[in-house]
Amino acid sequence: MADYYGMSRIVGGVAAHQGAWPWMVSIQFPTATGVSHTCGGSLITPQWVLTAAHCFIGQNFTTDWFVMVGITDLAWADSETQKRWIQKVMVHEYYTNISGGFDIALVELDQPVQCGVSQLSECFISGWGAREARTGASYPTALQEAKVCLIDVQLCNSSQWHRGAIKSHNLCAGYPQGGIDACQGDSGGPLMCWDKRANFFWVVGLTSWGCGCARAKQPGVYTSTQHFHDWILYQLGMFRSAGASATPPTWSHQHVSHTPIQQTMPAPTASSISDVCSFPYRVVLEFFSRVQKLLQALGGKKT
């Protein structure tokens, strides 16, 4: 099997329309020549982002890292773009490396985000990066999106596919024939599915790892958010599992709060933001119940 690596780009996708995925964020860090995008993520409340653990572990994370919200093209920020500093990072306590699973993390922002709501359908992945899997490929600045299918986990883990590498808390998405996939650099970005009954997009997975890019029978592997619902709600102070420890685990040398100087960014205008996202907690709890039913139904099908 080829080496594991974090996913950073969407292969076989198209440029997303401006504002198509309002909860999608770009995690960035300063460089000698400007800034660089490193991972994607999803706003799950106005002040918390869900992403992948490997975006931070071993990546020389510092408190200079920040999040860009409401941006579609990384080359320019418009009136809907908001910049937030990373105040705290909470990596799952069982994460050691990508192949070991538990590739999930929560990022607390220094200030809440305001956002509007957009509606699409089906299951999608999104991210910034090259449109083809080859060395030296150019990286467009425009956010890419692609429609994918959830793939039965047992099939994905079979001898002709990922050969036992899929954990119980993973999902597979893509196409049996390949051609459309996430790849290096899109790590932490969302796998999103539209629930027609509830009229919501659910973030059912986080881009985690792959074996090659867009290969046949080698679909992208995602961290299932449903599996970590207790951990997410506990970290957000919304729920305490009966089995949770009295003192949550900490990442002492990198769980740092700070108040850096805010850099000037375009302020959102009243006309460009339809409302302040309420992120009702009841809906978050309902989400996990719906996703569990979806995954149970998926487990009985073969793709």
JSON list of N, CA and C in Angstrom, two decimals, residues 156-230:
[
{"chain": "A", "resi": 156, "resn": "CYS", "atom": "N", "xyz": [-15.03, -0.74, 1.15]},
{"chain": "A", "resi": 156, "resn": "CYS", "atom": "CA", "xyz": [-13.85, 0.13, 1.14]},
{"chain": "A", "resi": 156, "resn": "CYS", "atom": "C", "xyz": [-12.67, -0.53, 1.85]},
{"chain": "A", "resi": 157, "resn": "ASN", "atom": "N", "xyz": [-12.95, -1.39, 2.81]},
{"chain": "A", "resi": 157, "resn": "ASN", "atom": "CA", "xyz": [-11.91, -2.03, 3.61]},
{"chain": "A", "resi": 157, "resn": "ASN", "atom": "C", "xyz": [-11.51, -3.40, 3.07]},
{"chain": "A", "resi": 158, "resn": "SER", "atom": "N", "xyz": [-12.08, -3.80, 1.94]},
{"chain": "A", "resi": 158, "resn": "SER", "atom": "CA", "xyz": [-11.84, -5.14, 1.40]},
{"chain": "A", "resi": 158, "resn": "SER", "atom": "C", "xyz": [-10.45, -5.26, 0.77]},
{"chain": "A", "resi": 159, "resn": "SER", "atom": "N", "xyz": [-10.09, -6.47, 0.39]},
{"chain": "A", "resi": 159, "resn": "SER", "atom": "CA", "xyz": [-8.74, -6.77, -0.10]},
{"chain": "A", "resi": 159, "resn": "SER", "atom": "C", "xyz": [-8.40, -6.06, -1.40]},
{"chain": "A", "resi": 160, "resn": "GLN", "atom": "N", "xyz": [-9.40, -5.72, -2.20]},
{"chain": "A", "resi": 160, "resn": "GLN", "atom": "CA", "xyz": [-9.15, -5.04, -3.46]},
{"chain": "A", "resi": 160, "resn": "GLN", "atom": "C", "xyz": [-9.16, -3.52, -3.30]},
{"chain": "A", "resi": 161, "resn": "TRP", "atom": "N", "xyz": [-9.51, -3.04, -2.11]},
{"chain": "A", "resi": 161, "resn": "TRP", "atom": "CA", "xyz": [-9.63, -1.60, -1.88]},
{"chain": "A", "resi": 161, "resn": "TRP", "atom": "C", "xyz": [-8.55, -1.16, -0.88]},
{"chain": "A", "resi": 162, "resn": "HIS", "atom": "N", "xyz": [-8.95, -0.78, 0.34]},
{"chain": "A", "resi": 162, "resn": "HIS", "atom": "CA", "xyz": [-7.97, -0.28, 1.31]},
{"chain": "A", "resi": 162, "resn": "HIS", "atom": "C", "xyz": [-7.40, -1.36, 2.22]},
{"chain": "A", "resi": 163, "resn": "ARG", "atom": "N", "xyz": [-7.76, -2.60, 2.02]},
{"chain": "A", "resi": 163, "resn": "ARG", "atom": "CA", "xyz": [-7.13, -3.75, 2.65]},
{"chain": "A", "resi": 163, "resn": "ARG", "atom": "C", "xyz": [-6.96, -3.65, 4.17]},
{"chain": "A", "resi": 164, "resn": "GLY", "atom": "N", "xyz": [-8.07, -3.38, 4.85]},
{"chain": "A", "resi": 164, "resn": "GLY", "atom": "CA", "xyz": [-8.06, -3.41, 6.30]},
{"chain": "A", "resi": 164, "resn": "GLY", "atom": "C", "xyz": [-7.58, -2.16, 7.01]},
{"chain": "A", "resi": 165, "resn": "ALA", "atom": "N", "xyz": [-7.26, -1.11, 6.26]},
{"chain": "A", "resi": 165, "resn": "ALA", "atom": "CA", "xyz": [-6.72, 0.11, 6.88]},
{"chain": "A", "resi": 165, "resn": "ALA", "atom": "C", "xyz": [-7.81, 1.02, 7.44]},
{"chain": "A", "resi": 166, "resn": "ILE", "atom": "N", "xyz": [-9.07, 0.77, 7.10]},
{"chain": "A", "resi": 166, "resn": "ILE", "atom": "CA", "xyz": [-10.17, 1.64, 7.54]},
{"chain": "A", "resi": 166, "resn": "ILE", "atom": "C", "xyz": [-10.55, 1.30, 8.98]},
{"chain": "A", "resi": 167, "resn": "LYS", "atom": "N", "xyz": [-10.60, 2.32, 9.84]},
{"chain": "A", "resi": 167, "resn": "LYS", "atom": "CA", "xyz": [-10.97, 2.14, 11.24]},
{"chain": "A", "resi": 167, "resn": "LYS", "atom": "C", "xyz": [-12.49, 2.21, 11.39]},
{"chain": "A", "resi": 168, "resn": "SER", "atom": "N", "xyz": [-12.97, 1.82, 12.57]},
{"chain": "A", "resi": 168, "resn": "SER", "atom": "CA", "xyz": [-14.41, 1.85, 12.83]},
{"chain": "A", "resi": 168, "resn": "SER", "atom": "C", "xyz": [-14.96, 3.27, 12.81]},
{"chain": "A", "resi": 169, "resn": "HIS", "atom": "N", "xyz": [-14.10, 4.27, 13.00]},
{"chain": "A", "resi": 169, "resn": "HIS", "atom": "CA", "xyz": [-14.54, 5.65, 13.02]},
{"chain": "A", "resi": 169, "resn": "HIS", "atom": "C", "xyz": [-14.20, 6.38, 11.72]},
{"chain": "A", "resi": 170, "resn": "ASN", "atom": "N", "xyz": [-14.01, 5.65, 10.64]},
{"chain": "A", "resi": 170, "resn": "ASN", "atom": "CA", "xyz": [-13.74, 6.24, 9.33]},
{"chain": "A", "resi": 170, "resn": "ASN", "atom": "C", "xyz": [-14.94, 6.11, 8.40]},
{"chain": "A", "resi": 171, "resn": "LEU", "atom": "N", "xyz": [-15.00, 6.98, 7.41]},
{"chain": "A", "resi": 171, "resn": "LEU", "atom": "CA", "xyz": [-15.93, 6.89, 6.29]},
{"chain": "A", "resi": 171, "resn": "LEU", "atom": "C", "xyz": [-15.12, 6.91, 5.00]},
{"chain": "A", "resi": 172, "resn": "CYS", "atom": "N", "xyz": [-15.68, 6.35, 3.94]},
{"chain": "A", "resi": 172, "resn": "CYS", "atom": "CA", "xyz": [-15.08, 6.42, 2.62]},
{"chain": "A", "resi": 172, "resn": "CYS", "atom": "C", "xyz": [-16.03, 7.15, 1.69]},
{"chain": "A", "resi": 173, "resn": "ALA", "atom": "N", "xyz": [-15.49, 8.00, 0.83]},
{"chain": "A", "resi": 173, "resn": "ALA", "atom": "CA", "xyz": [-16.31, 8.73, -0.12]},
{"chain": "A", "resi": 173, "resn": "ALA", "atom": "C", "xyz": [-15.54, 8.96, -1.40]},
{"chain": "A", "resi": 174, "resn": "GLY", "atom": "N", "xyz": [-16.23, 8.92, -2.50]},
{"chain": "A", "resi": 174, "resn": "GLY", "atom": "CA", "xyz": [-15.62, 9.10, -3.81]},
{"chain": "A", "resi": 174, "resn": "GLY", "atom": "C", "xyz": [-16.39, 8.30, -4.83]},
{"chain": "A", "resi": 175, "resn": "TYR", "atom": "N", "xyz": [-15.67, 7.58, -5.71]},
{"chain": "A", "resi": 175, "resn": "TYR", "atom": "CA", "xyz": [-16.28, 6.74, -6.74]},
{"chain": "A", "resi": 175, "resn": "TYR", "atom": "C", "xyz": [-15.44, 5.49, -6.92]},
{"chain": "A", "resi": 176, "resn": "PRO", "atom": "N", "xyz": [-16.08, 4.33, -7.14]},
{"chain": "A", "resi": 176, "resn": "PRO", "atom": "CA", "xyz": [-15.31, 3.10, -7.35]},
{"chain": "A", "resi": 176, "resn": "PRO", "atom": "C", "xyz": [-14.29, 3.23, -8.48]},
{"chain": "A", "resi": 177, "resn": "GLN", "atom": "N", "xyz": [-14.65, 3.95, -9.52]},
{"chain": "A", "resi": 177, "resn": "GLN", "atom": "CA", "xyz": [-13.75, 4.11, -10.67]},
{"chain": "A", "resi": 177, "resn": "GLN", "atom": "C", "xyz": [-12.72, 5.21, -10.48]},
{"chain": "A", "resi": 178, "resn": "GLY", "atom": "N", "xyz": [-12.76, 5.94, -9.37]},
{"chain": "A", "resi": 178, "resn": "GLY", "atom": "CA", "xyz": [-11.84, 7.04, -9.14]},
{"chain": "A", "resi": 178, "resn": "GLY", "atom": "C", "xyz": [-12.20, 8.27, -9.94]},
{"chain": "A", "resi": 179, "resn": "GLY", "atom": "N", "xyz": [-11.23, 9.14, -10.16]},
{"chain": "A", "resi": 179, "resn": "GLY", "atom": "CA", "xyz": [-11.44, 10.33, -10.97]},
{"chain": "A", "resi": 179, "resn": "GLY", "atom": "C", "xyz": [-11.78, 11.59, -10.21]},
{"chain": "A", "resi": 180, "resn": "ILE", "atom": "N", "xyz": [-12.44, 11.46, -9.07]},
{"chain": "A", "resi": 180, "resn": "ILE", "atom": "CA", "xyz": [-12.80, 12.60, -8.23]},
{"chain": "A", "resi": 180, "resn": "ILE", "atom": "C", "xyz": [-12.44, 12.25, -6.79]},
{"chain": "A", "resi": 181, "resn": "ASP", "atom": "N", "xyz": [-11.70, 13.14, -6.14]},
{"chain": "A", "resi": 181, "resn": "ASP", "atom": "CA", "xyz": [-11.18, 12.80, -4.81]},
{"chain": "A", "resi": 181, "resn": "ASP", "atom": "C", "xyz": [-10.60, 14.05, -4.16]},
{"chain": "A", "resi": 182, "resn": "ALA", "atom": "N", "xyz": [-10.31, 13.95, -2.87]},
{"chain": "A", "resi": 182, "resn": "ALA", "atom": "CA", "xyz": [-9.48, 14.94, -2.18]},
{"chain": "A", "resi": 182, "resn": "ALA", "atom": "C", "xyz": [-8.05, 14.42, -2.21]},
{"chain": "A", "resi": 183, "resn": "CYS", "atom": "N", "xyz": [-7.08, 15.30, -1.94]},
{"chain": "A", "resi": 183, "resn": "CYS", "atom": "CA", "xyz": [-5.69, 14.89, -1.99]},
{"chain": "A", "resi": 183, "resn": "CYS", "atom": "C", "xyz": [-4.87, 15.80, -1.05]},
{"chain": "A", "resi": 184, "resn": "GLN", "atom": "N", "xyz": [-3.53, 15.79, -1.17]},
{"chain": "A", "resi": 184, "resn": "GLN", "atom": "CA", "xyz": [-2.68, 16.49, -0.20]},
{"chain": "A", "resi": 184, "resn": "GLN", "atom": "C", "xyz": [-3.07, 17.96, -0.03]},
{"chain": "A", "resi": 185, "resn": "GLY", "atom": "N", "xyz": [-3.27, 18.38, 1.23]},
{"chain": "A", "resi": 185, "resn": "GLY", "atom": "CA", "xyz": [-3.48, 19.78, 1.57]},
{"chain": "A", "resi": 185, "resn": "GLY", "atom": "C", "xyz": [-4.89, 20.17, 1.88]},
{"chain": "A", "resi": 186, "resn": "ASP", "atom": "N", "xyz": [-5.87, 19.30, 1.60]},
{"chain": "A", "resi": 186, "resn": "ASP", "atom": "CA", "xyz": [-7.27, 19.60, 1.87]},
{"chain": "A", "resi": 186, "resn": "ASP", "atom": "C", "xyz": [-7.68, 19.05, 3.22]},
{"chain": "A", "resi": 187, "resn": "SER", "atom": "N", "xyz": [-6.72, 18.62, 4.00]},
{"chain": "A", "resi": 187, "resn": "SER", "atom": "CA", "xyz": [-6.97, 17.99, 5.30]},
{"chain": "A", "resi": 187, "resn": "SER", "atom": "C", "xyz": [-7.88, 18.83, 6.18]},
{"chain": "A", "resi": 188, "resn": "GLY", "atom": "N", "xyz": [-8.76, 18.15, 6.89]},
{"chain": "A", "resi": 188, "resn": "GLY", "atom": "CA", "xyz": [-9.63, 18.82, 7.84]},
{"chain": "A", "resi": 188, "resn": "GLY", "atom": "C", "xyz": [-10.88, 19.40, 7.22]},
{"chain": "A", "resi": 189, "resn": "GLY", "atom": "N", "xyz": [-10.93, 19.48, 5.90]},
{"chain": "A", "resi": 189, "resn": "GLY", "atom": "CA", "xyz": [-12.11, 20.01, 5.22]},
{"chain": "A", "resi": 189, "resn": "GLY", "atom": "C", "xyz": [-13.30, 19.07, 5.36]},
{"chain": "A", "resi": 190, "resn": "PRO", "atom": "N", "xyz": [-14.50, 19.57, 5.09]},
{"chain": "A", "resi": 190, "resn": "PRO", "atom": "CA", "xyz": [-15.70, 18.78, 5.36]},
{"chain": "A", "resi": 190, "resn": "PRO", "atom": "C", "xyz": [-16.14, 17.86, 4.22]},
{"chain": "A", "resi": 191, "resn": "LEU", "atom": "N", "xyz": [-16.72, 16.74, 4.62]},
{"chain": "A", "resi": 191, "resn": "LEU", "atom": "CA", "xyz": [-17.55, 15.90, 3.75]},
{"chain": "A", "resi": 191, "resn": "LEU", "atom": "C", "xyz": [-18.97, 16.23, 4.14]},
{"chain": "A", "resi": 192, "resn": "MET", "atom": "N", "xyz": [-19.73, 16.83, 3.22]},
{"chain": "A", "resi": 192, "resn": "MET", "atom": "CA", "xyz": [-21.03, 17.43, 3.55]},
{"chain": "A", "resi": 192, "resn": "MET", "atom": "C", "xyz": [-22.15, 16.75, 2.79]},
{"chain": "A", "resi": 193, "resn": "CYS", "atom": "N", "xyz": [-23.22, 16.41, 3.49]},
{"chain": "A", "resi": 193, "resn": "CYS", "atom": "CA", "xyz": [-24.37, 15.77, 2.85]},
{"chain": "A", "resi": 193, "resn": "CYS", "atom": "C", "xyz": [-25.64, 16.54, 3.18]},
{"chain": "A", "resi": 194, "resn": "TRP", "atom": "N", "xyz": [-26.48, 16.68, 2.16]},
{"chain": "A", "resi": 194, "resn": "TRP", "atom": "CA", "xyz": [-27.74, 17.42, 2.29]},
{"chain": "A", "resi": 194, "resn": "TRP", "atom": "C", "xyz": [-28.85, 16.49, 2.74]},
{"chain": "A", "resi": 195, "resn": "ASP", "atom": "N", "xyz": [-29.50, 16.83, 3.84]},
{"chain": "A", "resi": 195, "resn": "ASP", "atom": "CA", "xyz": [-30.63, 16.07, 4.37]},
{"chain": "A", "resi": 195, "resn": "ASP", "atom": "C", "xyz": [-31.91, 16.75, 3.90]},
{"chain": "A", "resi": 196, "resn": "LYS", "atom": "N", "xyz": [-32.58, 16.16, 2.92]},
{"chain": "A", "resi": 196, "resn": "LYS", "atom": "CA", "xyz": [-33.78, 16.78, 2.35]},
{"chain": "A", "resi": 196, "resn": "LYS", "atom": "C", "xyz": [-34.92, 16.87, 3.35]},
{"chain": "A", "resi": 197, "resn": "ARG", "atom": "N", "xyz": [-34.96, 15.92, 4.29]},
{"chain": "A", "resi": 197, "resn": "ARG", "atom": "CA", "xyz": [-36.03, 15.94, 5.28]},
{"chain": "A", "resi": 197, "resn": "ARG", "atom": "C", "xyz": [-35.89, 17.11, 6.25]},
{"chain": "A", "resi": 198, "resn": "ALA", "atom": "N", "xyz": [-34.66, 17.41, 6.64]},
{"chain": "A", "resi": 198, "resn": "ALA", "atom": "CA", "xyz": [-34.43, 18.46, 7.64]},
{"chain": "A", "resi": 198, "resn": "ALA", "atom": "C", "xyz": [-34.01, 19.78, 7.02]},
{"chain": "A", "resi": 199, "resn": "ASN", "atom": "N", "xyz": [-33.71, 19.77, 5.71]},
{"chain": "A", "resi": 199, "resn": "ASN", "atom": "CA", "xyz": [-33.24, 20.98, 5.03]},
{"chain": "A", "resi": 199, "resn": "ASN", "atom": "C", "xyz": [-31.96, 21.52, 5.67]},
{"chain": "A", "resi": 200, "resn": "PHE", "atom": "N", "xyz": [-31.01, 20.62, 5.91]},
{"chain": "A", "resi": 200, "resn": "PHE", "atom": "CA", "xyz": [-29.72, 21.00, 6.47]},
{"chain": "A", "resi": 200, "resn": "PHE", "atom": "C", "xyz": [-28.62, 20.30, 5.70]},
{"chain": "A", "resi": 201, "resn": "PHE", "atom": "N", "xyz": [-27.45, 20.94, 5.66]},
{"chain": "A", "resi": 201, "resn": "PHE", "atom": "CA", "xyz": [-26.23, 20.25, 5.28]},
{"chain": "A", "resi": 201, "resn": "PHE", "atom": "C", "xyz": [-25.61, 19.72, 6.56]},
{"chain": "A", "resi": 202, "resn": "TRP", "atom": "N", "xyz": [-25.25, 18.44, 6.58]},
{"chain": "A", "resi": 202, "resn": "TRP", "atom": "CA", "xyz": [-24.58, 17.85, 7.71]},
{"chain": "A", "resi": 202, "resn": "TRP", "atom": "C", "xyz": [-23.12, 17.63, 7.36]},
{"chain": "A", "resi": 203, "resn": "VAL", "atom": "N", "xyz": [-22.23, 18.00, 8.25]},
{"chain": "A", "resi": 203, "resn": "VAL", "atom": "CA", "xyz": [-20.81, 17.66, 8.09]},
{"chain": "A", "resi": 203, "resn": "VAL", "atom": "C", "xyz": [-20.64, 16.25, 8.66]},
{"chain": "A", "resi": 204, "resn": "VAL", "atom": "N", "xyz": [-20.65, 15.25, 7.78]},
{"chain": "A", "resi": 204, "resn": "VAL", "atom": "CA", "xyz": [-20.60, 13.87, 8.24]},
{"chain": "A", "resi": 204, "resn": "VAL", "atom": "C", "xyz": [-19.18, 13.35, 8.37]},
{"chain": "A", "resi": 205, "resn": "GLY", "atom": "N", "xyz": [-18.20, 14.05, 7.76]},
{"chain": "A", "resi": 205, "resn": "GLY", "atom": "CA", "xyz": [-16.82, 13.59, 7.84]},
{"chain": "A", "resi": 205, "resn": "GLY", "atom": "C", "xyz": [-15.82, 14.71, 7.69]},
{"chain": "A", "resi": 206, "resn": "LEU", "atom": "N", "xyz": [-14.58, 14.44, 8.09]},
{"chain": "A", "resi": 206, "resn": "LEU", "atom": "CA", "xyz": [-13.47, 15.36, 7.95]},
{"chain": "A", "resi": 206, "resn": "LEU", "atom": "C", "xyz": [-12.41, 14.70, 7.07]},
{"chain": "A", "resi": 207, "resn": "THR", "atom": "N", "xyz": [-11.91, 15.40, 6.07]},
{"chain": "A", "resi": 207, "resn": "THR", "atom": "CA", "xyz": [-10.90, 14.85, 5.18]},
{"chain": "A", "resi": 207, "resn": "THR", "atom": "C", "xyz": [-9.68, 14.44, 5.98]},
{"chain": "A", "resi": 208, "resn": "SER", "atom": "N", "xyz": [-9.29, 13.17, 5.87]},
{"chain": "A", "resi": 208, "resn": "SER", "atom": "CA", "xyz": [-8.21, 12.65, 6.71]},
{"chain": "A", "resi": 208, "resn": "SER", "atom": "C", "xyz": [-7.02, 12.15, 5.89]},
{"chain": "A", "resi": 209, "resn": "TRP", "atom": "N", "xyz": [-7.18, 11.06, 5.11]},
{"chain": "A", "resi": 209, "resn": "TRP", "atom": "CA", "xyz": [-6.03, 10.53, 4.40]},
{"chain": "A", "resi": 209, "resn": "TRP", "atom": "C", "xyz": [-6.45, 9.82, 3.12]},
{"chain": "A", "resi": 210, "resn": "GLY", "atom": "N", "xyz": [-5.46, 9.46, 2.32]},
{"chain": "A", "resi": 210, "resn": "GLY", "atom": "CA", "xyz": [-5.72, 8.76, 1.08]},
{"chain": "A", "resi": 210, "resn": "GLY", "atom": "C", "xyz": [-4.54, 7.91, 0.69]},
{"chain": "A", "resi": 211, "resn": "CYS", "atom": "N", "xyz": [-4.74, 7.07, -0.31]},
{"chain": "A", "resi": 211, "resn": "CYS", "atom": "CA", "xyz": [-3.68, 6.23, -0.86]},
{"chain": "A", "resi": 211, "resn": "CYS", "atom": "C", "xyz": [-3.63, 6.55, -2.35]},
{"chain": "A", "resi": 212, "resn": "GLY", "atom": "N", "xyz": [-2.74, 7.45, -2.73]},
{"chain": "A", "resi": 212, "resn": "GLY", "atom": "CA", "xyz": [-2.79, 7.98, -4.07]},
{"chain": "A", "resi": 212, "resn": "GLY", "atom": "C", "xyz": [-3.87, 9.05, -4.16]},
{"chain": "A", "resi": 213, "resn": "CYS", "atom": "N", "xyz": [-4.15, 9.51, -5.35]},
{"chain": "A", "resi": 213, "resn": "CYS", "atom": "CA", "xyz": [-5.18, 10.54, -5.56]},
{"chain": "A", "resi": 213, "resn": "CYS", "atom": "C", "xyz": [-6.13, 10.10, -6.67]},
{"chain": "A", "resi": 214, "resn": "ALA", "atom": "N", "xyz": [-7.41, 10.02, -6.34]},
{"chain": "A", "resi": 214, "resn": "ALA", "atom": "CA", "xyz": [-8.45, 9.75, -7.33]},
{"chain": "A", "resi": 214, "resn": "ALA", "atom": "C", "xyz": [-8.24, 8.42, -8.05]},
{"chain": "A", "resi": 215, "resn": "ARG", "atom": "N", "xyz": [-7.65, 7.44, -7.37]},
{"chain": "A", "resi": 215, "resn": "ARG", "atom": "CA", "xyz": [-7.43, 6.13, -7.98]},
{"chain": "A", "resi": 215, "resn": "ARG", "atom": "C", "xyz": [-8.68, 5.26, -7.87]},
{"chain": "A", "resi": 216, "resn": "ALA", "atom": "N", "xyz": [-8.82, 4.35, -8.82]},
{"chain": "A", "resi": 216, "resn": "ALA", "atom": "CA", "xyz": [-9.92, 3.38, -8.76]},
{"chain": "A", "resi": 216, "resn": "ALA", "atom": "C", "xyz": [-9.79, 2.51, -7.52]},
{"chain": "A", "resi": 217, "resn": "LYS", "atom": "N", "xyz": [-10.90, 2.28, -6.84]},
{"chain": "A", "resi": 217, "resn": "LYS", "atom": "CA", "xyz": [-10.98, 1.45, -5.64]},
{"chain": "A", "resi": 217, "resn": "LYS", "atom": "C", "xyz": [-10.09, 1.96, -4.51]},
{"chain": "A", "resi": 218, "resn": "GLN", "atom": "N", "xyz": [-9.73, 3.24, -4.55]},
{"chain": "A", "resi": 218, "resn": "GLN", "atom": "CA", "xyz": [-8.94, 3.86, -3.48]},
{"chain": "A", "resi": 218, "resn": "GLN", "atom": "C", "xyz": [-9.58, 5.20, -3.10]},
{"chain": "A", "resi": 219, "resn": "PRO", "atom": "N", "xyz": [-10.85, 5.19, -2.66]},
{"chain": "A", "resi": 219, "resn": "PRO", "atom": "CA", "xyz": [-11.53, 6.45, -2.34]},
{"chain": "A", "resi": 219, "resn": "PRO", "atom": "C", "xyz": [-10.93, 7.14, -1.13]},
{"chain": "A", "resi": 220, "resn": "GLY", "atom": "N", "xyz": [-11.23, 8.42, -0.99]},
{"chain": "A", "resi": 220, "resn": "GLY", "atom": "CA", "xyz": [-10.75, 9.18, 0.15]},
{"chain": "A", "resi": 220, "resn": "GLY", "atom": "C", "xyz": [-11.31, 8.65, 1.45]},
{"chain": "A", "resi": 221, "resn": "VAL", "atom": "N", "xyz": [-10.51, 8.79, 2.51]},
{"chain": "A", "resi": 221, "resn": "VAL", "atom": "CA", "xyz": [-10.90, 8.32, 3.84]},
{"chain": "A", "resi": 221, "resn": "VAL", "atom": "C", "xyz": [-11.13, 9.53, 4.74]},
{"chain": "A", "resi": 222, "resn": "TYR", "atom": "N", "xyz": [-12.22, 9.50, 5.48]},
{"chain": "A", "resi": 222, "resn": "TYR", "atom": "CA", "xyz": [-12.66, 10.63, 6.29]},
{"chain": "A", "resi": 222, "resn": "TYR", "atom": "C", "xyz": [-12.89, 10.20, 7.74]},
{"chain": "A", "resi": 223, "resn": "THR", "atom": "N", "xyz": [-12.68, 11.11, 8.66]},
{"chain": "A", "resi": 223, "resn": "THR", "atom": "CA", "xyz": [-13.02, 10.87, 10.06]},
{"chain": "A", "resi": 223, "resn": "THR", "atom": "C", "xyz": [-14.52, 11.09, 10.23]},
{"chain": "A", "resi": 224, "resn": "SER", "atom": "N", "xyz": [-15.22, 10.10, 10.73]},
{"chain": "A", "resi": 224, "resn": "SER", "atom": "CA", "xyz": [-16.67, 10.21, 10.91]},
{"chain": "A", "resi": 224, "resn": "SER", "atom": "C", "xyz": [-17.00, 11.10, 12.12]},
{"chain": "A", "resi": 225, "resn": "THR", "atom": "N", "xyz": [-17.70, 12.19, 11.89]},
{"chain": "A", "resi": 225, "resn": "THR", "atom": "CA", "xyz": [-18.04, 13.08, 13.01]},
{"chain": "A", "resi": 225, "resn": "THR", "atom": "C", "xyz": [-19.03, 12.42, 13.96]},
{"chain": "A", "resi": 226, "resn": "GLN", "atom": "N", "xyz": [-19.89, 11.54, 13.45]},
{"chain": "A", "resi": 226, "resn": "GLN", "atom": "CA", "xyz": [-20.87, 10.87, 14.30]},
{"chain": "A", "resi": 226, "resn": "GLN", "atom": "C", "xyz": [-20.19, 10.07, 15.41]},
{"chain": "A", "resi": 227, "resn": "HIS", "atom": "N", "xyz": [-19.09, 9.42, 15.06]},
{"chain": "A", "resi": 227, "resn": "HIS", "atom": "CA", "xyz": [-18.38, 8.58, 16.02]},
{"chain": "A", "resi": 227, "resn": "HIS", "atom": "C", "xyz": [-17.85, 9.41, 17.20]},
{"chain": "A", "resi": 228, "resn": "PHE", "atom": "N", "xyz": [-17.57, 10.69, 16.96]},
{"chain": "A", "resi": 228, "resn": "PHE", "atom": "CA", "xyz": [-16.96, 11.53, 17.98]},
{"chain": "A", "resi": 228, "resn": "PHE", "atom": "C", "xyz": [-17.94, 12.54, 18.58]},
{"chain": "A", "resi": 229, "resn": "HIS", "atom": "N", "xyz": [-19.23, 12.23, 18.51]},
{"chain": "A", "resi": 229, "resn": "HIS", "atom": "CA", "xyz": [-20.21, 13.22, 18.98]},
{"chain": "A", "resi": 229, "resn": "HIS", "atom": "C", "xyz": [-20.06, 13.52, 20.47]},
{"chain": "A", "resi": 230, "resn": "ASP", "atom": "N", "xyz": [-19.80, 12.49, 21.30]},
{"chain": "A", "resi": 230, "resn": "ASP", "atom": "CA", "xyz": [-19.60, 12.74, 22.73]},
{"chain": "A", "resi": 230, "resn": "ASP", "atom": "C", "xyz": [-18.38, 13.63, 22.96]}
]
